[in-house]
Coordinates of C-alpha atoms and ligand atoms in Angstrom, one line a residue:
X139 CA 3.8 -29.8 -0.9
X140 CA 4.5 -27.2 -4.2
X141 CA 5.4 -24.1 -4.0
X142 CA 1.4 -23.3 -4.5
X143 CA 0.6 -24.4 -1.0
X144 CA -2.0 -22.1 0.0
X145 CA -3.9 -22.4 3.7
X146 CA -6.8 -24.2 1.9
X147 CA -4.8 -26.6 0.1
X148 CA -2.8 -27.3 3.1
X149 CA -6.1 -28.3 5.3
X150 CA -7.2 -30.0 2.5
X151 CA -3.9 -32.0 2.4
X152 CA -4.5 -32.5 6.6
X153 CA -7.8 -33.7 6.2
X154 CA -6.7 -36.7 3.2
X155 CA -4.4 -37.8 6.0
X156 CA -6.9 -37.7 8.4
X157 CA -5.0 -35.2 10.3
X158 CA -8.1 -32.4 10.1
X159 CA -10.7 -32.7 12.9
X160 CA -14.1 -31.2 11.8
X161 CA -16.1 -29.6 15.3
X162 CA -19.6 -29.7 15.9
X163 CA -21.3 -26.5 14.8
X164 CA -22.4 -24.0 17.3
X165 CA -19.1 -24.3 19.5
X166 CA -19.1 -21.3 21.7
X167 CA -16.3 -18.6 21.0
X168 CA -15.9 -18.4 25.0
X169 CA -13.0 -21.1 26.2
X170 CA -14.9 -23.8 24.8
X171 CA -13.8 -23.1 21.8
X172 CA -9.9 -23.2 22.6
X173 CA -10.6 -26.0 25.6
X174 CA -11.6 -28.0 22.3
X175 CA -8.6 -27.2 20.3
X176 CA -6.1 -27.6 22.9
X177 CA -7.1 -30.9 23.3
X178 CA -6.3 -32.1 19.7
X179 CA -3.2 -29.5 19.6
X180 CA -0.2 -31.6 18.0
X181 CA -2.6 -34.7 16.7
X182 CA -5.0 -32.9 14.2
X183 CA -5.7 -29.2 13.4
X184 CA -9.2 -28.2 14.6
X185 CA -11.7 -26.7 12.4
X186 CA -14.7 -24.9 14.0
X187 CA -17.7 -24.9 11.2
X188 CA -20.3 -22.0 12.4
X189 CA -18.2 -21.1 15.9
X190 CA -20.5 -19.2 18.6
X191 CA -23.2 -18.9 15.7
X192 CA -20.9 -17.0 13.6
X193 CA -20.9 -17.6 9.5
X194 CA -17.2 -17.3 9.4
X195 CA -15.5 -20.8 10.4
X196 CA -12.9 -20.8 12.3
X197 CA -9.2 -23.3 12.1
X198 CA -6.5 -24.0 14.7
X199 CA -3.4 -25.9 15.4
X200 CA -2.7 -26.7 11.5
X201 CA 1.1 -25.9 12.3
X202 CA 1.3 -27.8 15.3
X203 CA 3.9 -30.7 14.7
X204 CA 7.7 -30.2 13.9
X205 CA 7.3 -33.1 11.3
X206 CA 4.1 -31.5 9.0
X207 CA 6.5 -27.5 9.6
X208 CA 9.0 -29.4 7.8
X209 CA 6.3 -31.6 5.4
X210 CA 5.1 -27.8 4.7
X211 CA 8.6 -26.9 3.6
X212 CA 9.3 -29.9 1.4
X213 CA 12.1 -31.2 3.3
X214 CA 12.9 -33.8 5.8
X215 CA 12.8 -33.0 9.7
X216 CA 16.6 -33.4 9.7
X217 CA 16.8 -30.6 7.2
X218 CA 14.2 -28.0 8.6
X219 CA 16.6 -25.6 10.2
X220 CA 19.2 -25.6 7.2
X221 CA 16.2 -24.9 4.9
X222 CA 14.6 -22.0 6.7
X223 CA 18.3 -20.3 7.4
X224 CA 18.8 -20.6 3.6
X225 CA 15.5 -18.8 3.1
X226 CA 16.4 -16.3 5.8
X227 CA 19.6 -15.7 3.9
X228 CA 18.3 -15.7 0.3
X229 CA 15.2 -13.6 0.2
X230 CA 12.7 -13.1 -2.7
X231 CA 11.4 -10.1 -3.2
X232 CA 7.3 -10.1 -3.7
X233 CA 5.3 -9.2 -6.8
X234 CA 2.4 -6.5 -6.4
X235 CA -0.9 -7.8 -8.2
X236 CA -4.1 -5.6 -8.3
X237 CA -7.5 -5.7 -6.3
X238 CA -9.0 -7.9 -9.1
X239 CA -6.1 -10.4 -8.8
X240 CA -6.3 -10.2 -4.7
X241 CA -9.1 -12.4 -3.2
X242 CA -8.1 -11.1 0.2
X243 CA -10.1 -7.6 -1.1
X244 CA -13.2 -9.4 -2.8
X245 CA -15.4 -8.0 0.3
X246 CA -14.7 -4.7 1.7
X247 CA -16.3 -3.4 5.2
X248 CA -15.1 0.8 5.7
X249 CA -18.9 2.0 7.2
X250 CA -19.5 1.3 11.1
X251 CA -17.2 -0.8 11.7
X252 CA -17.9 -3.5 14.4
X253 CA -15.2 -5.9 14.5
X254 CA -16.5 -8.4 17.0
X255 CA -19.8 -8.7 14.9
X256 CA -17.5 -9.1 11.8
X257 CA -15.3 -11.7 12.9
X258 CA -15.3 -14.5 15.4
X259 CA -12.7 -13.8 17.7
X260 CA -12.5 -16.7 20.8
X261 CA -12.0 -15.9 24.3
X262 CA -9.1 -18.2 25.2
X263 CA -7.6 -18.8 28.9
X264 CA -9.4 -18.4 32.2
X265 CA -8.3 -14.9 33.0
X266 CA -7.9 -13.7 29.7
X267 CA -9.6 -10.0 29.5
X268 CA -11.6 -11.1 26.6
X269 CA -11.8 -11.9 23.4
X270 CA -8.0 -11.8 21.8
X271 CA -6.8 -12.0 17.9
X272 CA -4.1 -14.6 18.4
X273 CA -3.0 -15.4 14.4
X274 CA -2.5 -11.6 12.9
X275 CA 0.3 -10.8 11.4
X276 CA 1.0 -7.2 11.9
X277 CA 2.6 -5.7 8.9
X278 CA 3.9 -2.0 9.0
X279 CA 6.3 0.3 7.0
X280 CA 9.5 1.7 8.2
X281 CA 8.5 5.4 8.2
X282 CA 12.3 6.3 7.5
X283 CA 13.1 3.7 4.7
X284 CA 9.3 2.1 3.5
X285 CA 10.5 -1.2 4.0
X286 CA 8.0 -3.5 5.3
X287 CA 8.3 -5.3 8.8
X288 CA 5.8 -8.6 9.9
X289 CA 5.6 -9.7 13.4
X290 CA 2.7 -11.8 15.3
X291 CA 1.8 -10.0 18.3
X292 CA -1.1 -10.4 20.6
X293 CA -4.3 -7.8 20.4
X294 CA -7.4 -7.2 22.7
X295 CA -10.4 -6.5 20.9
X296 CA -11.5 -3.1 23.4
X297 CA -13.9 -2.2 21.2
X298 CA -16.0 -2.1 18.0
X299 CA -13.2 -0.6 16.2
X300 CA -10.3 -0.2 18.5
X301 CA -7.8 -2.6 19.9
X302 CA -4.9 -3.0 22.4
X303 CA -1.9 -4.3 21.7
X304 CA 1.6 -5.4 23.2
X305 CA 4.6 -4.3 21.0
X306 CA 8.2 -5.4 22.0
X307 CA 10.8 -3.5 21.7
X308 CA 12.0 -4.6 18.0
X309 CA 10.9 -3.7 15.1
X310 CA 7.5 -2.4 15.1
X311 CA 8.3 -0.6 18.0
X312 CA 10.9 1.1 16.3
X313 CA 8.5 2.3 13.5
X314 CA 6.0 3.5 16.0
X315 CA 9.1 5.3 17.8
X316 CA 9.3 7.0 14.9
X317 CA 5.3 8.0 14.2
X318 CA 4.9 9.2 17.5
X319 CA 7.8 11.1 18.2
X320 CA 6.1 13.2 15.3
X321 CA 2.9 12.6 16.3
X322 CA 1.6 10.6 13.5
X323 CA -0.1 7.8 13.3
X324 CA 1.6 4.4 12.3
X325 CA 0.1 2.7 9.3
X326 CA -0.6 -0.9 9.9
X327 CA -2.5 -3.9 8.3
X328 CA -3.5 -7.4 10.6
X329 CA -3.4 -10.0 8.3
X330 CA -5.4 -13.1 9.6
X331 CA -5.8 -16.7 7.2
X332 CA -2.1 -17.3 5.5
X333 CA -1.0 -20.0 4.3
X334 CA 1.7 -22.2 6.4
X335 CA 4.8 -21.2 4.9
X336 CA 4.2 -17.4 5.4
X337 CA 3.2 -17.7 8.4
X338 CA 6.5 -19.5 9.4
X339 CA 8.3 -16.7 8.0
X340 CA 6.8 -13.7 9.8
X341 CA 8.8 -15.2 12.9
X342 CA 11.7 -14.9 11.4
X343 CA 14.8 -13.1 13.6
X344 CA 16.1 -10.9 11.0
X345 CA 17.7 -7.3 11.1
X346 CA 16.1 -4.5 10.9
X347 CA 14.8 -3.5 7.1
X348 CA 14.6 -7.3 6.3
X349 CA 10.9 -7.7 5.0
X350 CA 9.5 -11.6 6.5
X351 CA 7.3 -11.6 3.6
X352 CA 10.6 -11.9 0.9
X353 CA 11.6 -14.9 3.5
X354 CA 8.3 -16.4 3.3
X355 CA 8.8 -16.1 -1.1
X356 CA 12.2 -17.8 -0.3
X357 CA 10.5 -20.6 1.3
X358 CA 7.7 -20.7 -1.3
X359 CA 10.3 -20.8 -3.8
X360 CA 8.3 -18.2 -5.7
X361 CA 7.5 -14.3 -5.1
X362 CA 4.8 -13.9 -2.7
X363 CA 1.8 -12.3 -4.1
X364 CA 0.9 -8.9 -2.4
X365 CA -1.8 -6.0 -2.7
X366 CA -1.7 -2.7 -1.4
X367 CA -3.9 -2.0 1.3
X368 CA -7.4 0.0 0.5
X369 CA -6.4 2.8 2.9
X370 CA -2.7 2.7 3.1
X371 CA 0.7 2.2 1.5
X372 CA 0.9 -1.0 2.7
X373 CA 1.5 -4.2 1.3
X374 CA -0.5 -7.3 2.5
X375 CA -0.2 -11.2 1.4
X376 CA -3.7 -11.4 -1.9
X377 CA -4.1 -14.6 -0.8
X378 CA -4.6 -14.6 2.3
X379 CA -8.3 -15.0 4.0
X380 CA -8.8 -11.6 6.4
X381 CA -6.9 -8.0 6.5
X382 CA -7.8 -5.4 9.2
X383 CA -6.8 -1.9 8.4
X384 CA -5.8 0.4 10.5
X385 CA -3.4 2.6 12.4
X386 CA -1.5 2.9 15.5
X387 CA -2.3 5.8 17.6
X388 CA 0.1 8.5 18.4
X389 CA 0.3 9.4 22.2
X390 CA -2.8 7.1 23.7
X391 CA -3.1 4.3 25.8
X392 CA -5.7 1.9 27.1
X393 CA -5.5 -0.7 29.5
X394 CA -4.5 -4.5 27.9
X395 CA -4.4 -7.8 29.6
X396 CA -4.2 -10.2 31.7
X397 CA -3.3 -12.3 29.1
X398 CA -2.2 -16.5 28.9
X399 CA 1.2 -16.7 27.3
X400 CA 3.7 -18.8 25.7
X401 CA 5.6 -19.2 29.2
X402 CA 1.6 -20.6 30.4
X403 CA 1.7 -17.7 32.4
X404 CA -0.8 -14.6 32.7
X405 CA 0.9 -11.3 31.9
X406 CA -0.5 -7.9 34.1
X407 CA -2.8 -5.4 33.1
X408 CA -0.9 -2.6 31.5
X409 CA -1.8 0.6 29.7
X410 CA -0.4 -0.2 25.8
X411 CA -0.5 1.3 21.9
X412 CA -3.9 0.9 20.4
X413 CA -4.8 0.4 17.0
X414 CA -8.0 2.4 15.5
X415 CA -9.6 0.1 12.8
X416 CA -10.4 1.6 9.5
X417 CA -11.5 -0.9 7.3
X418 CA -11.7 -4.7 7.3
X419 CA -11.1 -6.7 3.9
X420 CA -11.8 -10.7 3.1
X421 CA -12.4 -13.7 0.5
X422 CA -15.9 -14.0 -0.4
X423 CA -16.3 -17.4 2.9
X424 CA -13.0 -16.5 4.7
X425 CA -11.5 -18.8 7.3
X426 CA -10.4 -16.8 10.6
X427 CA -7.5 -18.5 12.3
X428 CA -6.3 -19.0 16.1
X429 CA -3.4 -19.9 17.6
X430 CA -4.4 -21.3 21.3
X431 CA -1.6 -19.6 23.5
X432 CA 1.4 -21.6 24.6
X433 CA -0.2 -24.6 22.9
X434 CA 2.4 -26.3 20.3
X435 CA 1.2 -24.1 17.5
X436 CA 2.2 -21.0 19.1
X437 CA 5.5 -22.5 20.8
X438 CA 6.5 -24.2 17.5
X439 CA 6.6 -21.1 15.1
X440 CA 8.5 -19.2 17.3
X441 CA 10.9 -22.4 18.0
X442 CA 11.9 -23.0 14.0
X443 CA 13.0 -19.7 13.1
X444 CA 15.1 -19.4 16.6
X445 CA 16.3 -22.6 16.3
X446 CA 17.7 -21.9 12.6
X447 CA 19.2 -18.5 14.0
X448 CA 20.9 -20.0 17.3
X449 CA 22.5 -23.1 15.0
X450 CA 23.8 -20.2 12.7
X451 CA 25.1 -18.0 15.4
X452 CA 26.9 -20.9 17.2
X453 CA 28.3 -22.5 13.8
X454 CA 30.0 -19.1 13.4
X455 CA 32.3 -19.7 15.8
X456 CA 32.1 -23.3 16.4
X457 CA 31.8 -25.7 13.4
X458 CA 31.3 -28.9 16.1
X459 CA 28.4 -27.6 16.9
X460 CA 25.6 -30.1 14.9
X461 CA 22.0 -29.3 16.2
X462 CA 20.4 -27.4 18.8
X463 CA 16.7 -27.6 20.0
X464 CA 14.4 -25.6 22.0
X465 CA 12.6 -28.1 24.5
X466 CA 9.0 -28.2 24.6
X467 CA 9.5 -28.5 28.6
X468 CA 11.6 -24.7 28.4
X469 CA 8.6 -23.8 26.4
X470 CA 10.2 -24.3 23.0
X471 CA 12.1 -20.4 24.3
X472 CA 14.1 -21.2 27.4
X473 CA 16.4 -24.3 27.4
X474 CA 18.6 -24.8 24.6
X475 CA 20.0 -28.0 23.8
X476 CA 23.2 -28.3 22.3
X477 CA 24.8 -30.9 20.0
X478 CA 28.8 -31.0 20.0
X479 CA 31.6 -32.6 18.3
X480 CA 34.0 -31.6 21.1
X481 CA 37.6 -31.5 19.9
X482 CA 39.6 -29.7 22.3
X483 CA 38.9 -29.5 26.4
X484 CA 37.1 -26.5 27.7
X485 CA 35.2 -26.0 24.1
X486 CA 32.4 -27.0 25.6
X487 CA 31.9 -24.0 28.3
X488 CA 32.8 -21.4 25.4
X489 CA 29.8 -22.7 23.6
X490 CA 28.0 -22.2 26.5
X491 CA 29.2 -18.4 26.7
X492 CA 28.4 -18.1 23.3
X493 CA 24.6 -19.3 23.7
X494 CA 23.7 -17.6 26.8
X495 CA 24.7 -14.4 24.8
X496 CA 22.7 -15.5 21.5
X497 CA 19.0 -14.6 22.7
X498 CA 17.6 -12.9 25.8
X499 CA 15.7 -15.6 26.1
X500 CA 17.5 -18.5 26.3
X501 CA 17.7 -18.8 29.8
X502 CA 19.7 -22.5 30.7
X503 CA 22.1 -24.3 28.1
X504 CA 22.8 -27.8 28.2
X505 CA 25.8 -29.0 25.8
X506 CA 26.4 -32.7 25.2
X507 CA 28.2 -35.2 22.8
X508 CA 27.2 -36.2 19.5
X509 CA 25.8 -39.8 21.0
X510 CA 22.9 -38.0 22.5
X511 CA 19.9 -36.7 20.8
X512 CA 19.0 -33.1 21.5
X513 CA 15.6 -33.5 20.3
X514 CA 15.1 -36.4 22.9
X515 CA 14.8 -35.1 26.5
X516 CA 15.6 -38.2 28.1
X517 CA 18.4 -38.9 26.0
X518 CA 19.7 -34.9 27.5
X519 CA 18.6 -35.5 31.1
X520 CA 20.8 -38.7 30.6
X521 CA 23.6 -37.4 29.9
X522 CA 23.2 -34.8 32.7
X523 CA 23.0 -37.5 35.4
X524 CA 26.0 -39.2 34.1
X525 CA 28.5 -36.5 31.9
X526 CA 27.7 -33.7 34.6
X527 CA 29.6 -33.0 37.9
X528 CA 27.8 -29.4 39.5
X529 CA 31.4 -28.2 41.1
X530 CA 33.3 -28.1 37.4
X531 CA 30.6 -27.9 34.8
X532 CA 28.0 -25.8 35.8
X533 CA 28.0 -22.0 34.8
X534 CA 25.8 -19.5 36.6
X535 CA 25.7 -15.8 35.3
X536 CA 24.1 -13.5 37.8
X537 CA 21.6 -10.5 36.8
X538 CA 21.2 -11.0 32.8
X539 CA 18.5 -9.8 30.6
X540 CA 16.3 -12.3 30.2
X541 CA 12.5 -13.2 29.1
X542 CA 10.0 -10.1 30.9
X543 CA 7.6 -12.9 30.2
X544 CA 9.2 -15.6 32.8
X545 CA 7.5 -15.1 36.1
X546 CA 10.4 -16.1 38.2
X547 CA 12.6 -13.2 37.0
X548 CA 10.8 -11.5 39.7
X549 CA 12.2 -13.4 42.5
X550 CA 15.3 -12.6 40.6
X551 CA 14.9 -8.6 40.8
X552 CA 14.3 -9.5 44.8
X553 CA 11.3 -8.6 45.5
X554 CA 10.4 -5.7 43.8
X555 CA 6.7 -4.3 42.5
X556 CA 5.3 -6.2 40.0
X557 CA 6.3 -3.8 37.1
X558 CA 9.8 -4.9 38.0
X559 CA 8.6 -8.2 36.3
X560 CA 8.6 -6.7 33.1
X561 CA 12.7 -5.6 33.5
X562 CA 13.0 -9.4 32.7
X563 CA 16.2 -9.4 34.9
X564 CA 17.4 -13.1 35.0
X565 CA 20.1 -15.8 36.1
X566 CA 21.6 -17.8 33.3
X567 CA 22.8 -21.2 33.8
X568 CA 24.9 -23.4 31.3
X569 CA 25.4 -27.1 32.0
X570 CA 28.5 -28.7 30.7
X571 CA 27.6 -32.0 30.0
X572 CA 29.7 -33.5 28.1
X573 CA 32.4 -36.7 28.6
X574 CA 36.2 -36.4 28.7
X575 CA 38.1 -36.4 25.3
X576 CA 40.1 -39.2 26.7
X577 CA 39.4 -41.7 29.5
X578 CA 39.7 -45.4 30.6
X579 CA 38.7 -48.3 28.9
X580 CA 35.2 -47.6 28.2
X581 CA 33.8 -45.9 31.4
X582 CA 32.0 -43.2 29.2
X583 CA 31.5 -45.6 26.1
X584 CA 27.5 -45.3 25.7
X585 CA 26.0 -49.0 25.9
X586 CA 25.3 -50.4 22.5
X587 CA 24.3 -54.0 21.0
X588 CA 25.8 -54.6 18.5
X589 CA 23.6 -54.7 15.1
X590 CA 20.7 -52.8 17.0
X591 CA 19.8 -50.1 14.8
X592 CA 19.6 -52.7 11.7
X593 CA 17.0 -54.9 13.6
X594 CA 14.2 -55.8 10.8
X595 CA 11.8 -57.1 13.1
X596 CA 9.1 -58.2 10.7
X597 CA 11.6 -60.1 9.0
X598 CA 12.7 -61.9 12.5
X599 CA 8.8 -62.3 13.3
X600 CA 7.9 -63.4 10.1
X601 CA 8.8 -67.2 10.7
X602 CA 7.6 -67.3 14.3
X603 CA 3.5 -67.9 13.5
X604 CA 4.5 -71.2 12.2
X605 CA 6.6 -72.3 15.4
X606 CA 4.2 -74.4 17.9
X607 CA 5.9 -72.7 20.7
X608 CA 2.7 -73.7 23.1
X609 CA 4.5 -77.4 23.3
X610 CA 7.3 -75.9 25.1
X611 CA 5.0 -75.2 27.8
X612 CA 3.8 -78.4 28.6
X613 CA 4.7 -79.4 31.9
Ligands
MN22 MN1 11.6 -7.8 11.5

């Protein structure tokens, strides 16, 4: 894919590799919707012509495989994470275009607003509260500096023009900090419809003052174009299919969730910052997009970047360090995987150290050789059962911060309320499992035939067809 890859030519380049499913019309919006997607999630992206009635059509799961992420990016898996880190590392400023040059403002809603008539927004798990945008990126301004900040984060549709949503304590929260300490309202645009790349790069892990949308030009190899919002200073991706203007109210509250998340876990009820819509812009026949929670989709775009940022982090201090990989089973956030090129005893555990420290979330480490695939769980669990002895290579750090979205960190905070779920207050476990540098004969020398990665087996096949081997059966 060029550096003009663009949401619609990406599904159009799904669908001519038959990797686009096209849904019967009339799907309704409520679970049926996701229940449908969720079963294609990770073999074809799901498009939804005419969902609940609604003209707008609605696509899913288009990001949903590690291989098309890096197909997206123009490189091969192998090279996903180098390519992203170098994007992270070599920003490219966007170029501002006008309304006439910015599709995303061809149709402009501002009079009595009702955003659940304007857009079809699905109902997802079984005890979600309702209806949730799932695919926004939020983009505000730093109200000290004007630099832009992009995160995905989930919002309940309360309302016909006001919404609920959770903010973690990063970025945007820092902005709205900010806002409300004055008692100002924060400025924000939901952008809904971009294309793969920029979408990759809104879940970036970057400092503070780093704009994701110069990351996503890095990736595109090209400035991304933007447009300034029709009732605010900020900036929002021209091409993109739906924006919802709006801002963040100073000082009020309203009740959000439960809601299905990443972990496939329900998170409370809680009273959070709600966002009062102004405006809603789109393309002339927009395409509204979904991410069905915890599915591949949504555990993948939050894997890459995290992936790219752990590998970085550990290579700082440790070159031997090759690969890492968040599993699918830790939900792509939890268990970190570890490829090393172990040169001295002990290295091992101080990589370890230096994971468990990397990310609040990364809650068990598993370290291995470089003869073991980290992207192969059975390949890991392997060399667990047989590199791994509990009494000298097991870690266990007691009373970290960990993931407020892992239900088990309860337990952890013995017992407490519920709201002590949300301190996040975990174990950490690393698991050294890798062999000795030096031992006998070849008691930890991995079993291998020799000449069988070079197999050609249509080549030793070939012949066979001719060989009556039927005779030898005659008794
Ligand atoms: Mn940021």
């Amino acid at each position: 894919m060029s550096s003009t890859l663009t949401l619609r030519s990406w599904l159009k380049h799904l669908a001519a590799s038959d990797r686009l499913a096209v849904v019967r019309e009339h799907v309704p919006l409520k679970h049926r919707l996701a229940a449908i997607a969720k079963n294609l999630d990770g073999s074809k992206a799901a498009f939804f012509p005419r969902p609940g009635g609604h003209a707008i059509p609605i696509v899913s799961g288009f990001m949903a495989r590690r291989e098309w992420i890096a197909e997206a990016m123009n490189v091969p898996e192998s090279e996903l994470l180098a390519r992203f880190r170098h994007a992270a590392e070599h920003p490219v400023p966007w170029r501002e275009v006008g309304r006439e040059a910015a599709p995303v403002q061809t149709v402009v809603h501002d009079k009595d607003i009702d955003i659940r008539a304007l857009l079809p927004i699905p109902t997802h798990s079984e005890h979600d509260s309702g209806p949730y945008i799932t695919a926004g990126l939020l983009i505000a301004r730093n109200p000290k500096t004007g630099i832009q900040n992009v995160s995905i984060i989930r919002i309940q549709v309360n309302s016909k023009d006001r919404m609920a949503v959770l903010i973690l304590p990063r970025h945007l929260f820092t902005f709205y900090q900010a806002a409300d300490a004055k008692g100002e309202a924060l400025p924000v645009a939901i952008v809904i419809g971009v294309d793969p790349l920029t979408l990759l790069a809104s879940q970036a892990i970057m400092p503070i003052d780093h704009d994701e949308l110069e990351i996503a030009g890095a990736l595109h190899g090209a400035p991304l174009a933007v447009v300034k919002c029709l009732s605010s200073e900020v900036r929002v991706p021209a091409g993109a299919e739906i924006v919802i203007e709006g801002r963040l109210l100073p000082g009020v509250r309203e009740t959000e969730g439960p809601f299905g998340e990443f972990p496939k876990y329900y998170s409370d009820v809680e009273e959070r910052e709600v966002i009062a819509i102004d405006l809603v812009s789109h393309r002339k026949d927009p395409i509204y997009h979904t991410i069905i929670p915890a599915e591949m989709e949504h555990l993948l775009l939050g894997a890459i970047p995290r992936e790219a940022t752990l590998l970085a982090h550990l290579q700082r201090s440790f070159p031997g360090v090759l690969d890492v990989h968040l599993s699918e089973g830790g939900v792509c956030r939890y268990h970190l995987f570890v490829k090393f090129s172990k040169k001295r005893e002990g290295e091992s555990k101080n990589v370890i150290m230096c994971a468990l420290g990397a990310h609040y979330d990364v809650k068990h480490v598993v370290v291995v050789d470089d003869d073991v695939d980290v992207h192969d769980p059975k390949q890991v669990e392997w060399a667990i059962a047989t590199r791994f002895q509990a009494d000298r290579d097991l870690i266990v750090v007691s009373g970290a911060q960990g993931s407020i979205l892992d239900p088990s960190t309860t337990v952890a905070t013995s017992g407490r309320a519920a709201s002590a779920q949300l301190e996040g207050v975990s174990a950490k476990m690393g698991l050294d499992a890798t062999r000795p540098l030096s031992y006998a004969g070849h008691i930890f020398t991995k079993v291998k035939i020799p000449g069988e990665d070079e197999v050609d087996l249509d080549q030793e096949l070939a012949a066979a067809p001719g060989i009556d081997w039927e005779k030898r059966l005659v008794e």
